């Protein structure tokens, strides 16, 4: 902010006196910008940041990839056993599941009919939606289908899961409200292409798949609502109808007023929903660790440092008996790991405002879950918890990790037969932009030390039902 100079001359002499040859005057000092603690400075800046951008684009992308991969691999592993776990051959047969869902008002499209063909269709659709969400293709649509699939499969046989399933259950709902495809997705690549075309004065690529998905899913939603197939709660129909109607609003605004105030308003609402959901995910992770840690403190086996010994000697939790025997034979190691688990889980929520300590405990928790996957044979529980922990990973580390993955992918592709290493020639491995680094998604400083966000043009990485 600069102070404008007076409109008229200074009254220091005769009105028509000739100006004197004076040296250059020093510029007037600019008023200091209001500090964050000043009146209106901090709240206004925080409100601007929350409404103007979707925070944590890399963290939300990792959460999306992590949970989609977790459930995708789980469905693939249980593919031979799907009928016994969730299908018509399950001991928890369809009639029992229907009675339970009628009582607790849970939602499951598998309760619409006991047809085997319908079960197979739902299982395959859930598997495909998880794969598409992992890649970030039509992310908003796939996140909705992923949520429907996860809730349907888990609510069909609730006794088949563990703590990891509960986390996937919640995160599948949260991902619907996030803009988790801003980076590292096929939607980000498509948005970057449209940004390049806009810079060149060309119209955006015509989208046929998005409107087709919207038209296809609309009658399904109408029929499910009229037939009472959306469960007994109010929030799920409200969420699905809000997303479906907002998709039409996004399409109309992007088509007729792409740079007008309605588009800005929709962006602000989407950013608010994303940032609020991201805060809920962080609070959820802290609550999980806090409650787990405090419950462990009350157990006598955790107090005397022997809790880890018992699962290491159970056949069900020993995929590698020799390794479990070696670890269980060391009383010191068992005691250190037992007490260390409790200390890390209890302390983590209190270290969020100290970046260095938080990062150290975050590494410790990720290593803890990797050990649970290896020693106790719970890989999907560990994958779900690591994906949830990823919301706290530093942005600089995620950007470095993405850059290394991109370089590794290009080197791998350049080594394939028929691909030249000379950039710019047919089959060459020249500069190509993948999902990890779309050309218009370069890092832009946001004014905070070390925190960077992508600059995306156009569609915003799949923030509507139609992608």
Short mmCIF file of C-alpha atoms in Angstrom, two decimals:
data_model
loop_
_atom_site.label_atom_id
_atom_site.label_comp_id
_atom_site.label_asym_id
_atom_site.label_seq_id
_atom_site.Cartn_x
_atom_site.Cartn_y
_atom_site.Cartn_z
CA UNK A 1 0.00 0.00 0.00
CA UNK A 2 1.44 3.36 -0.99
CA UNK A 3 0.34 6.84 0.08
CA UNK A 4 -0.75 8.92 -2.96
CA UNK A 5 0.97 12.25 -3.43
CA UNK A 6 -1.13 15.39 -2.92
CA UNK A 7 -3.10 16.52 -5.98
CA UNK A 8 -1.89 20.13 -5.78
CA UNK A 9 1.52 21.78 -5.20
CA UNK A 10 2.80 22.63 -1.76
CA UNK A 11 2.05 26.18 -0.55
CA UNK A 12 5.59 27.17 0.28
CA UNK A 13 6.00 30.15 -2.04
CA UNK A 14 4.24 32.27 -4.60
CA UNK A 15 1.69 30.33 -6.58
CA UNK A 16 3.38 30.97 -9.94
CA UNK A 17 6.96 30.73 -8.74
CA UNK A 18 9.30 28.65 -10.86
CA UNK A 19 10.19 25.33 -9.35
CA UNK A 20 13.61 25.11 -7.81
CA UNK A 21 16.13 22.52 -8.85
CA UNK A 22 16.13 20.27 -5.88
CA UNK A 23 17.70 16.90 -5.49
CA UNK A 24 15.65 13.74 -5.38
CA UNK A 25 13.61 13.45 -2.25
CA UNK A 26 13.59 10.25 -0.30
CA UNK A 27 10.48 8.18 -0.80
CA UNK A 28 7.91 8.41 1.92
CA UNK A 29 8.07 5.38 4.22
CA UNK A 30 5.36 2.84 3.55
CA UNK A 31 3.10 1.94 6.42
CA UNK A 32 3.97 -1.37 7.95
CA UNK A 33 1.70 -4.26 7.04
CA UNK A 34 -0.48 -5.43 9.90
CA UNK A 35 1.04 -8.27 11.81
CA UNK A 36 -0.75 -11.56 12.17
CA UNK A 37 -1.50 -10.72 15.76
CA UNK A 38 -2.95 -7.32 14.91
CA UNK A 39 -6.66 -6.65 14.79
CA UNK A 40 -8.10 -8.36 11.71
CA UNK A 41 -4.73 -9.40 10.30
CA UNK A 42 -4.54 -13.03 11.41
CA UNK A 43 -8.23 -13.97 11.04
CA UNK A 44 -8.53 -12.26 7.66
CA UNK A 45 -5.41 -13.97 6.36
CA UNK A 46 -6.56 -17.35 7.68
CA UNK A 47 -9.99 -16.92 6.10
CA UNK A 48 -8.41 -15.96 2.81
CA UNK A 49 -6.17 -19.00 2.87
CA UNK A 50 -8.97 -21.42 3.79
CA UNK A 51 -11.35 -20.16 1.12
CA UNK A 52 -8.90 -19.42 -1.71
CA UNK A 53 -7.15 -22.79 -1.96
CA UNK A 54 -7.50 -26.47 -1.17
CA UNK A 55 -4.87 -27.04 1.50
CA UNK A 56 -2.67 -30.11 1.62
CA UNK A 57 -3.00 -31.19 -2.04
CA UNK A 58 -0.15 -33.68 -1.77
CA UNK A 59 -1.30 -35.05 1.56
CA UNK A 60 -4.87 -35.57 0.33
CA UNK A 61 -3.54 -37.24 -2.82
CA UNK A 62 -1.49 -39.68 -0.75
CA UNK A 63 -4.53 -40.44 1.43
CA UNK A 64 -6.58 -41.10 -1.72
CA UNK A 65 -3.94 -43.36 -3.24
CA UNK A 66 -3.29 -45.16 0.03
CA UNK A 67 -6.87 -46.08 0.87
CA UNK A 68 -7.79 -46.93 -2.71
CA UNK A 69 -4.76 -49.23 -2.94
CA UNK A 70 -5.55 -50.79 0.44
CA UNK A 71 -9.07 -51.79 -0.52
CA UNK A 72 -8.12 -52.72 -4.07
CA UNK A 73 -5.49 -55.18 -2.86
CA UNK A 74 -7.88 -56.50 -0.21
CA UNK A 75 -10.58 -57.22 -2.80
CA UNK A 76 -8.05 -58.87 -5.09
CA UNK A 77 -6.70 -61.07 -2.30
CA UNK A 78 -10.19 -62.17 -1.27
CA UNK A 79 -11.35 -62.72 -4.82
CA UNK A 80 -11.32 -66.55 -4.48
CA UNK A 81 -13.12 -66.32 -1.11
CA UNK A 82 -15.58 -63.56 -1.87
CA UNK A 83 -18.67 -65.81 -1.80
CA UNK A 84 -17.82 -67.17 1.64
CA UNK A 85 -16.96 -63.77 3.08
CA UNK A 86 -19.59 -61.45 1.66
CA UNK A 87 -21.61 -63.44 -0.87
CA UNK A 88 -24.37 -66.03 -1.00
CA UNK A 89 -22.24 -68.76 0.66
CA UNK A 90 -21.40 -66.68 3.73
CA UNK A 91 -22.29 -68.17 7.16
CA UNK A 92 -23.77 -64.73 7.87
CA UNK A 93 -26.38 -65.32 5.19
CA UNK A 94 -28.44 -62.70 3.41
CA UNK A 95 -31.51 -62.92 5.65
CA UNK A 96 -29.45 -62.34 8.80
CA UNK A 97 -27.72 -59.39 7.15
CA UNK A 98 -31.08 -57.94 6.10
CA UNK A 99 -32.41 -58.17 9.65
CA UNK A 100 -29.31 -56.46 11.00
CA UNK A 101 -29.37 -53.62 8.46
CA UNK A 102 -33.07 -53.07 9.12
CA UNK A 103 -32.25 -52.72 12.79
CA UNK A 104 -29.20 -50.45 12.60
CA UNK A 105 -30.34 -48.60 9.42
CA UNK A 106 -27.05 -49.35 7.68
CA UNK A 107 -26.65 -48.93 3.94
CA UNK A 108 -25.70 -51.73 1.55
CA UNK A 109 -26.72 -52.17 -2.06
CA UNK A 110 -26.13 -55.90 -1.55
CA UNK A 111 -29.33 -55.88 0.48
CA UNK A 112 -31.38 -54.90 -2.56
CA UNK A 113 -31.47 -58.53 -3.70
CA UNK A 114 -29.83 -61.84 -2.85
CA UNK A 115 -28.98 -62.56 -6.49
CA UNK A 116 -25.50 -63.96 -7.10
CA UNK A 117 -25.25 -61.97 -10.31
CA UNK A 118 -25.97 -58.76 -8.40
CA UNK A 119 -23.30 -59.61 -5.82
CA UNK A 120 -20.72 -60.22 -8.55
CA UNK A 121 -21.61 -56.93 -10.24
CA UNK A 122 -21.26 -54.96 -7.01
CA UNK A 123 -17.96 -56.65 -6.14
CA UNK A 124 -16.48 -55.94 -9.57
CA UNK A 125 -17.76 -52.36 -9.56
CA UNK A 126 -16.16 -51.76 -6.16
CA UNK A 127 -12.90 -53.22 -7.39
CA UNK A 128 -12.91 -51.08 -10.55
CA UNK A 129 -13.84 -47.91 -8.66
CA UNK A 130 -10.94 -48.50 -6.26
CA UNK A 131 -8.54 -48.86 -9.21
CA UNK A 132 -9.91 -45.70 -10.88
CA UNK A 133 -9.68 -43.74 -7.61
CA UNK A 134 -6.10 -44.91 -7.22
CA UNK A 135 -5.26 -43.48 -10.65
CA UNK A 136 -7.33 -40.34 -10.10
CA UNK A 137 -9.62 -40.90 -13.09
CA UNK A 138 -12.95 -39.06 -12.75
CA UNK A 139 -12.10 -38.78 -9.10
CA UNK A 140 -15.34 -37.34 -7.76
CA UNK A 141 -17.44 -39.99 -9.49
CA UNK A 142 -15.10 -42.79 -8.49
CA UNK A 143 -14.92 -41.57 -4.89
CA UNK A 144 -18.71 -41.80 -4.66
CA UNK A 145 -18.78 -45.27 -6.21
CA UNK A 146 -15.88 -46.30 -3.96
CA UNK A 147 -17.79 -45.14 -0.89
CA UNK A 148 -20.92 -46.99 -2.00
CA UNK A 149 -18.90 -50.16 -2.63
CA UNK A 150 -17.02 -50.03 0.68
CA UNK A 151 -20.16 -49.43 2.73
CA UNK A 152 -22.06 -52.12 0.85
CA UNK A 153 -19.42 -54.84 1.20
CA UNK A 154 -18.56 -54.11 4.81
CA UNK A 155 -22.16 -53.75 5.99
CA UNK A 156 -23.05 -57.03 4.30
CA UNK A 157 -20.86 -59.03 6.73
CA UNK A 158 -19.78 -56.84 9.62
CA UNK A 159 -18.00 -59.65 11.48
CA UNK A 160 -15.39 -60.14 8.77
CA UNK A 161 -13.39 -56.99 9.43
CA UNK A 162 -10.92 -55.53 11.90
CA UNK A 163 -9.80 -52.10 13.00
CA UNK A 164 -8.40 -51.34 9.57
CA UNK A 165 -11.83 -51.85 8.01
CA UNK A 166 -13.28 -49.25 10.35
CA UNK A 167 -10.68 -46.73 9.20
CA UNK A 168 -11.36 -47.51 5.52
CA UNK A 169 -15.09 -47.20 6.21
CA UNK A 170 -14.69 -43.66 7.56
CA UNK A 171 -12.10 -42.48 5.06
CA UNK A 172 -14.21 -43.66 2.12
CA UNK A 173 -16.86 -41.19 3.27
CA UNK A 174 -14.40 -38.37 3.88
CA UNK A 175 -12.72 -38.70 0.48
CA UNK A 176 -15.99 -37.81 -1.27
CA UNK A 177 -15.77 -34.30 0.18
CA UNK A 178 -12.11 -33.64 -0.62
CA UNK A 179 -10.42 -32.28 -3.72
CA UNK A 180 -7.92 -35.11 -3.60
CA UNK A 181 -7.00 -35.15 -7.31
CA UNK A 182 -5.23 -31.80 -7.54
CA UNK A 183 -1.91 -33.60 -8.05
CA UNK A 184 -0.77 -37.12 -8.94
CA UNK A 185 -3.89 -38.02 -10.89
CA UNK A 186 -5.19 -38.40 -14.41
CA UNK A 187 -7.63 -35.59 -13.66
CA UNK A 188 -4.71 -33.26 -12.94
CA UNK A 189 -3.14 -34.26 -16.25
CA UNK A 190 -6.39 -33.51 -18.09
CA UNK A 191 -6.69 -30.14 -16.33
CA UNK A 192 -3.09 -29.33 -17.33
CA UNK A 193 -3.85 -30.13 -20.97
CA UNK A 194 -6.85 -27.81 -20.92
CA UNK A 195 -4.72 -25.10 -19.31
CA UNK A 196 -2.17 -25.44 -22.12
CA UNK A 197 -4.92 -25.18 -24.71
CA UNK A 198 -6.36 -22.11 -22.98
CA UNK A 199 -2.92 -20.49 -22.98
CA UNK A 200 -2.71 -21.17 -26.71
CA UNK A 201 -6.14 -19.66 -27.32
CA UNK A 202 -7.79 -23.03 -28.01
CA UNK A 203 -11.06 -24.30 -26.50
CA UNK A 204 -10.86 -27.06 -23.88
CA UNK A 205 -11.15 -30.67 -24.94
CA UNK A 206 -14.74 -31.82 -25.26
CA UNK A 207 -15.79 -33.97 -22.32
CA UNK A 208 -18.21 -36.77 -23.16
CA UNK A 209 -17.43 -39.28 -20.42
CA UNK A 210 -18.31 -36.96 -17.54
CA UNK A 211 -21.86 -36.03 -18.67
CA UNK A 212 -22.46 -39.65 -19.67
CA UNK A 213 -21.61 -40.81 -16.15
CA UNK A 214 -23.86 -38.12 -14.69
CA UNK A 215 -26.80 -39.15 -16.89
CA UNK A 216 -26.22 -42.84 -16.16
CA UNK A 217 -26.06 -42.45 -12.37
CA UNK A 218 -29.02 -40.09 -12.11
CA UNK A 219 -31.78 -42.67 -12.72
CA UNK A 220 -30.03 -45.10 -10.36
CA UNK A 221 -30.09 -42.50 -7.60
CA UNK A 222 -33.73 -41.66 -8.27
CA UNK A 223 -34.76 -45.34 -8.21
CA UNK A 224 -32.78 -46.06 -5.03
CA UNK A 225 -34.37 -43.08 -3.28
CA UNK A 226 -37.92 -43.99 -4.29
CA UNK A 227 -37.46 -47.65 -3.32
CA UNK A 228 -35.90 -46.81 0.06
CA UNK A 229 -32.60 -48.44 -0.82
CA UNK A 230 -30.30 -45.78 0.68
CA UNK A 231 -30.52 -47.01 4.27
CA UNK A 232 -32.37 -45.47 7.16
CA UNK A 233 -30.12 -42.47 7.79
CA UNK A 234 -30.68 -38.99 6.40
CA UNK A 235 -27.09 -37.99 5.70
CA UNK A 236 -26.34 -40.49 2.92
CA UNK A 237 -29.25 -39.52 0.61
CA UNK A 238 -28.54 -35.86 1.33
CA UNK A 239 -24.85 -36.33 0.45
CA UNK A 240 -25.53 -38.24 -2.77
CA UNK A 241 -28.19 -35.82 -3.99
CA UNK A 242 -26.03 -32.79 -3.13
CA UNK A 243 -23.11 -34.18 -5.11
CA UNK A 244 -25.27 -35.14 -8.09
CA UNK A 245 -27.00 -31.74 -8.26
CA UNK A 246 -23.78 -29.82 -7.65
CA UNK A 247 -22.24 -31.66 -10.60
CA UNK A 248 -24.87 -30.13 -12.87
CA UNK A 249 -24.17 -26.70 -11.37
CA UNK A 250 -20.42 -27.10 -11.98
CA UNK A 251 -21.00 -28.17 -15.56
CA UNK A 252 -23.32 -25.22 -16.29
CA UNK A 253 -20.98 -22.69 -14.69
CA UNK A 254 -17.89 -24.07 -16.45
CA UNK A 255 -19.72 -23.94 -19.76
CA UNK A 256 -21.41 -20.54 -19.59
CA UNK A 257 -19.50 -18.53 -16.96
CA UNK A 258 -16.08 -20.13 -16.53
CA UNK A 259 -14.56 -16.91 -15.17
CA UNK A 260 -17.56 -15.35 -13.46
CA UNK A 261 -18.60 -14.94 -9.86
CA UNK A 262 -20.64 -18.20 -9.73
CA UNK A 263 -17.47 -20.14 -10.55
CA UNK A 264 -15.61 -18.32 -7.80
CA UNK A 265 -18.40 -19.09 -5.33
CA UNK A 266 -18.35 -22.79 -6.23
CA UNK A 267 -14.57 -22.85 -5.81
CA UNK A 268 -14.87 -21.26 -2.37
CA UNK A 269 -17.49 -23.79 -1.27
CA UNK A 270 -15.43 -26.69 -2.59
CA UNK A 271 -12.32 -25.40 -0.82
CA UNK A 272 -14.20 -24.99 2.45
CA UNK A 273 -15.55 -28.54 2.24
CA UNK A 274 -12.09 -29.91 1.40
CA UNK A 275 -10.28 -28.05 4.16
CA UNK A 276 -12.90 -28.89 6.78
CA UNK A 277 -12.78 -32.57 5.81
CA UNK A 278 -8.99 -32.56 5.94
CA UNK A 279 -9.20 -31.17 9.48
CA UNK A 280 -11.66 -33.93 10.38
CA UNK A 281 -9.29 -36.57 9.01
CA UNK A 282 -6.46 -35.18 11.13
CA UNK A 283 -8.67 -35.14 14.21
CA UNK A 284 -9.79 -38.69 13.46
CA UNK A 285 -6.20 -39.95 13.31
CA UNK A 286 -5.33 -38.19 16.56
CA UNK A 287 -8.43 -39.65 18.21
CA UNK A 288 -7.53 -43.16 17.08
CA UNK A 289 -4.04 -42.96 18.53
CA UNK A 290 -5.10 -41.16 21.70
CA UNK A 291 -7.83 -43.66 22.58
CA UNK A 292 -5.65 -46.65 21.65
CA UNK A 293 -2.78 -45.36 23.77
CA UNK A 294 -4.89 -44.52 26.82
CA UNK A 295 -6.67 -47.88 26.71
CA UNK A 296 -3.30 -49.63 26.56
CA UNK A 297 -2.13 -47.74 29.63
CA UNK A 298 -4.99 -49.25 31.64
CA UNK A 299 -4.03 -52.83 30.72
CA UNK A 300 -1.85 -54.77 33.13
CA UNK A 301 0.12 -56.49 30.36
CA UNK A 302 1.00 -53.13 28.82
CA UNK A 303 1.98 -51.80 32.22
CA UNK A 304 4.43 -54.61 32.93
CA UNK A 305 5.84 -54.53 29.37
CA UNK A 306 4.82 -58.03 28.26
CA UNK A 307 1.82 -57.29 25.99
CA UNK A 308 3.72 -57.87 22.75
CA UNK A 309 4.87 -61.34 23.86
CA UNK A 310 1.44 -62.94 23.63
CA UNK A 311 0.47 -62.18 20.00
CA UNK A 312 3.96 -63.25 18.94
CA UNK A 313 3.16 -66.74 20.27
CA UNK A 314 -0.29 -67.12 18.70
CA UNK A 315 -0.41 -69.20 15.52
CA UNK A 316 -2.99 -66.88 13.98
CA UNK A 317 -0.63 -63.89 14.27
CA UNK A 318 2.65 -65.55 13.29
CA UNK A 319 3.09 -65.62 9.51
CA UNK A 320 6.85 -65.97 10.10
CA UNK A 321 7.21 -68.27 13.16
CA UNK A 322 11.00 -68.22 13.17
CA UNK A 323 11.10 -64.41 13.19
CA UNK A 324 8.44 -64.21 15.90
CA UNK A 325 10.36 -66.72 18.04
CA UNK A 326 13.57 -64.72 17.75
CA UNK A 327 11.85 -61.48 18.74
CA UNK A 328 9.75 -63.08 21.51
CA UNK A 329 12.80 -64.72 23.07
CA UNK A 330 14.32 -61.32 23.90
CA UNK A 331 12.65 -59.93 27.00
CA UNK A 332 14.39 -56.58 26.59
CA UNK A 333 13.19 -56.16 23.01
CA UNK A 334 9.62 -57.10 23.96
CA UNK A 335 9.63 -54.57 26.79
CA UNK A 336 11.10 -51.77 24.63
CA UNK A 337 8.58 -52.32 21.83
CA UNK A 338 5.66 -52.57 24.25
CA UNK A 339 6.48 -49.37 26.10
CA UNK A 340 7.53 -47.62 22.91
CA UNK A 341 4.16 -48.34 21.29
CA UNK A 342 2.27 -46.81 24.19
CA UNK A 343 4.54 -43.76 24.43
CA UNK A 344 4.32 -42.97 20.71
CA UNK A 345 0.54 -43.34 20.53
CA UNK A 346 -0.15 -41.26 23.62
CA UNK A 347 2.38 -38.53 22.77
CA UNK A 348 1.63 -38.07 19.08
CA UNK A 349 -1.49 -35.82 19.37
CA UNK A 350 0.44 -33.48 21.67
CA UNK A 351 3.34 -33.00 19.23
CA UNK A 352 1.42 -31.66 16.22
CA UNK A 353 2.58 -28.09 16.86
CA UNK A 354 6.24 -29.09 17.00
CA UNK A 355 7.18 -30.08 13.46
CA UNK A 356 10.44 -31.85 14.25
CA UNK A 357 9.09 -33.97 17.10
CA UNK A 358 5.94 -34.73 15.12
CA UNK A 359 7.95 -35.97 12.15
CA UNK A 360 10.07 -38.21 14.38
CA UNK A 361 7.01 -39.79 15.98
CA UNK A 362 5.38 -40.09 12.56
CA UNK A 363 8.30 -42.14 11.29
CA UNK A 364 8.11 -44.26 14.44
CA UNK A 365 4.40 -44.95 13.91
CA UNK A 366 4.89 -45.86 10.26
CA UNK A 367 7.67 -48.26 11.25
CA UNK A 368 5.39 -49.67 13.95
CA UNK A 369 2.64 -50.44 11.43
CA UNK A 370 5.15 -51.92 9.01
CA UNK A 371 6.26 -54.21 11.84
CA UNK A 372 2.65 -55.18 12.54
CA UNK A 373 2.19 -56.11 8.89
CA UNK A 374 5.36 -58.21 8.89
CA UNK A 375 5.22 -59.86 12.32
CA UNK A 376 1.49 -60.21 12.97
CA UNK A 377 0.27 -60.76 9.41
CA UNK A 378 -2.09 -57.76 9.25
CA UNK A 379 -1.01 -56.04 6.03
CA UNK A 380 -4.26 -54.27 5.21
CA UNK A 381 -4.70 -52.90 8.71
CA UNK A 382 -1.16 -51.53 8.49
CA UNK A 383 -1.72 -50.09 5.00
CA UNK A 384 -4.87 -48.32 6.18
CA UNK A 385 -3.14 -46.78 9.19
CA UNK A 386 -0.09 -45.71 7.18
CA UNK A 387 -2.40 -44.09 4.61
CA UNK A 388 -4.14 -42.23 7.44
CA UNK A 389 -0.78 -41.16 8.91
CA UNK A 390 0.18 -39.72 5.52
CA UNK A 391 -2.06 -36.71 6.13
CA UNK A 392 0.68 -35.41 8.47
CA UNK A 393 3.63 -35.95 6.12
CA UNK A 394 5.60 -32.78 5.24
CA UNK A 395 4.86 -31.25 1.85
CA UNK A 396 8.54 -30.93 0.98
CA UNK A 397 9.09 -34.65 1.52
CA UNK A 398 6.06 -35.58 -0.60
CA UNK A 399 7.21 -33.32 -3.43
CA UNK A 400 10.67 -34.87 -3.27
CA UNK A 401 9.13 -38.34 -3.27
CA UNK A 402 6.96 -37.49 -6.27
CA UNK A 403 9.94 -36.12 -8.17
CA UNK A 404 11.97 -39.25 -7.48
CA UNK A 405 9.07 -41.45 -8.59
CA UNK A 406 8.73 -39.46 -11.81
CA UNK A 407 12.44 -39.72 -12.58
CA UNK A 408 12.41 -43.43 -11.82
CA UNK A 409 9.40 -43.96 -14.07
CA UNK A 410 11.03 -42.13 -16.95
CA UNK A 411 14.23 -44.12 -16.58
CA UNK A 412 12.23 -47.32 -16.54
CA UNK A 413 10.33 -46.35 -19.67
CA UNK A 414 13.47 -45.20 -21.42
CA UNK A 415 14.99 -48.64 -20.89
CA UNK A 416 12.14 -50.45 -22.63
CA UNK A 417 12.83 -51.88 -26.12
CA UNK A 418 11.97 -49.53 -28.95
CA UNK A 419 12.34 -46.33 -26.92
CA UNK A 420 15.22 -44.04 -27.80
CA UNK A 421 17.06 -42.08 -25.16
CA UNK A 422 17.34 -39.04 -27.43
CA UNK A 423 14.77 -36.42 -26.46
CA UNK A 424 12.56 -35.08 -29.21
CA UNK A 425 12.83 -38.11 -31.53
CA UNK A 426 10.20 -40.76 -32.12
CA UNK A 427 10.16 -43.19 -29.23
CA UNK A 428 12.35 -40.88 -27.17
CA UNK A 429 12.00 -40.26 -23.49
CA UNK A 430 11.94 -36.52 -23.71
CA UNK A 431 10.12 -34.26 -21.32
CA UNK A 432 6.71 -35.77 -20.87
CA UNK A 433 4.32 -34.76 -18.17
CA UNK A 434 2.75 -37.49 -16.11
CA UNK A 435 0.31 -37.47 -13.27
CA UNK A 436 3.04 -36.69 -10.80
CA UNK A 437 4.08 -33.45 -12.46
CA UNK A 438 1.50 -31.86 -14.76
CA UNK A 439 3.00 -28.91 -16.61
CA UNK A 440 0.65 -26.37 -15.06
CA UNK A 441 0.98 -27.78 -11.58
CA UNK A 442 4.36 -26.39 -10.69
CA UNK A 443 5.01 -25.52 -7.08
CA UNK A 444 4.08 -22.00 -6.07
CA UNK A 445 5.17 -20.48 -2.83
CA UNK A 446 2.23 -19.60 -0.63
CA UNK A 447 4.05 -17.39 1.78
CA UNK A 448 4.79 -20.08 4.36
CA UNK A 449 8.22 -21.50 4.94
CA UNK A 450 8.54 -24.77 3.10
CA UNK A 451 4.84 -25.05 2.21
CA UNK A 452 4.04 -25.12 -1.47
CA UNK A 453 0.90 -25.74 -3.44
CA UNK A 454 0.28 -26.58 -7.08
CA UNK A 455 -1.03 -24.00 -9.48
CA UNK A 456 -3.80 -25.71 -11.40
CA UNK A 457 -5.82 -24.15 -14.15
CA UNK A 458 -9.24 -25.12 -15.35
CA UNK A 459 -11.20 -27.96 -13.88
CA UNK A 460 -9.40 -28.29 -10.59
CA UNK A 461 -8.57 -31.95 -10.73
CA UNK A 462 -11.97 -33.60 -10.76
CA UNK A 463 -13.95 -31.68 -8.20
CA UNK A 464 -17.38 -32.58 -9.57
CA UNK A 465 -19.33 -35.78 -10.06
CA UNK A 466 -18.66 -35.62 -13.78
CA UNK A 467 -14.95 -35.29 -13.17
#
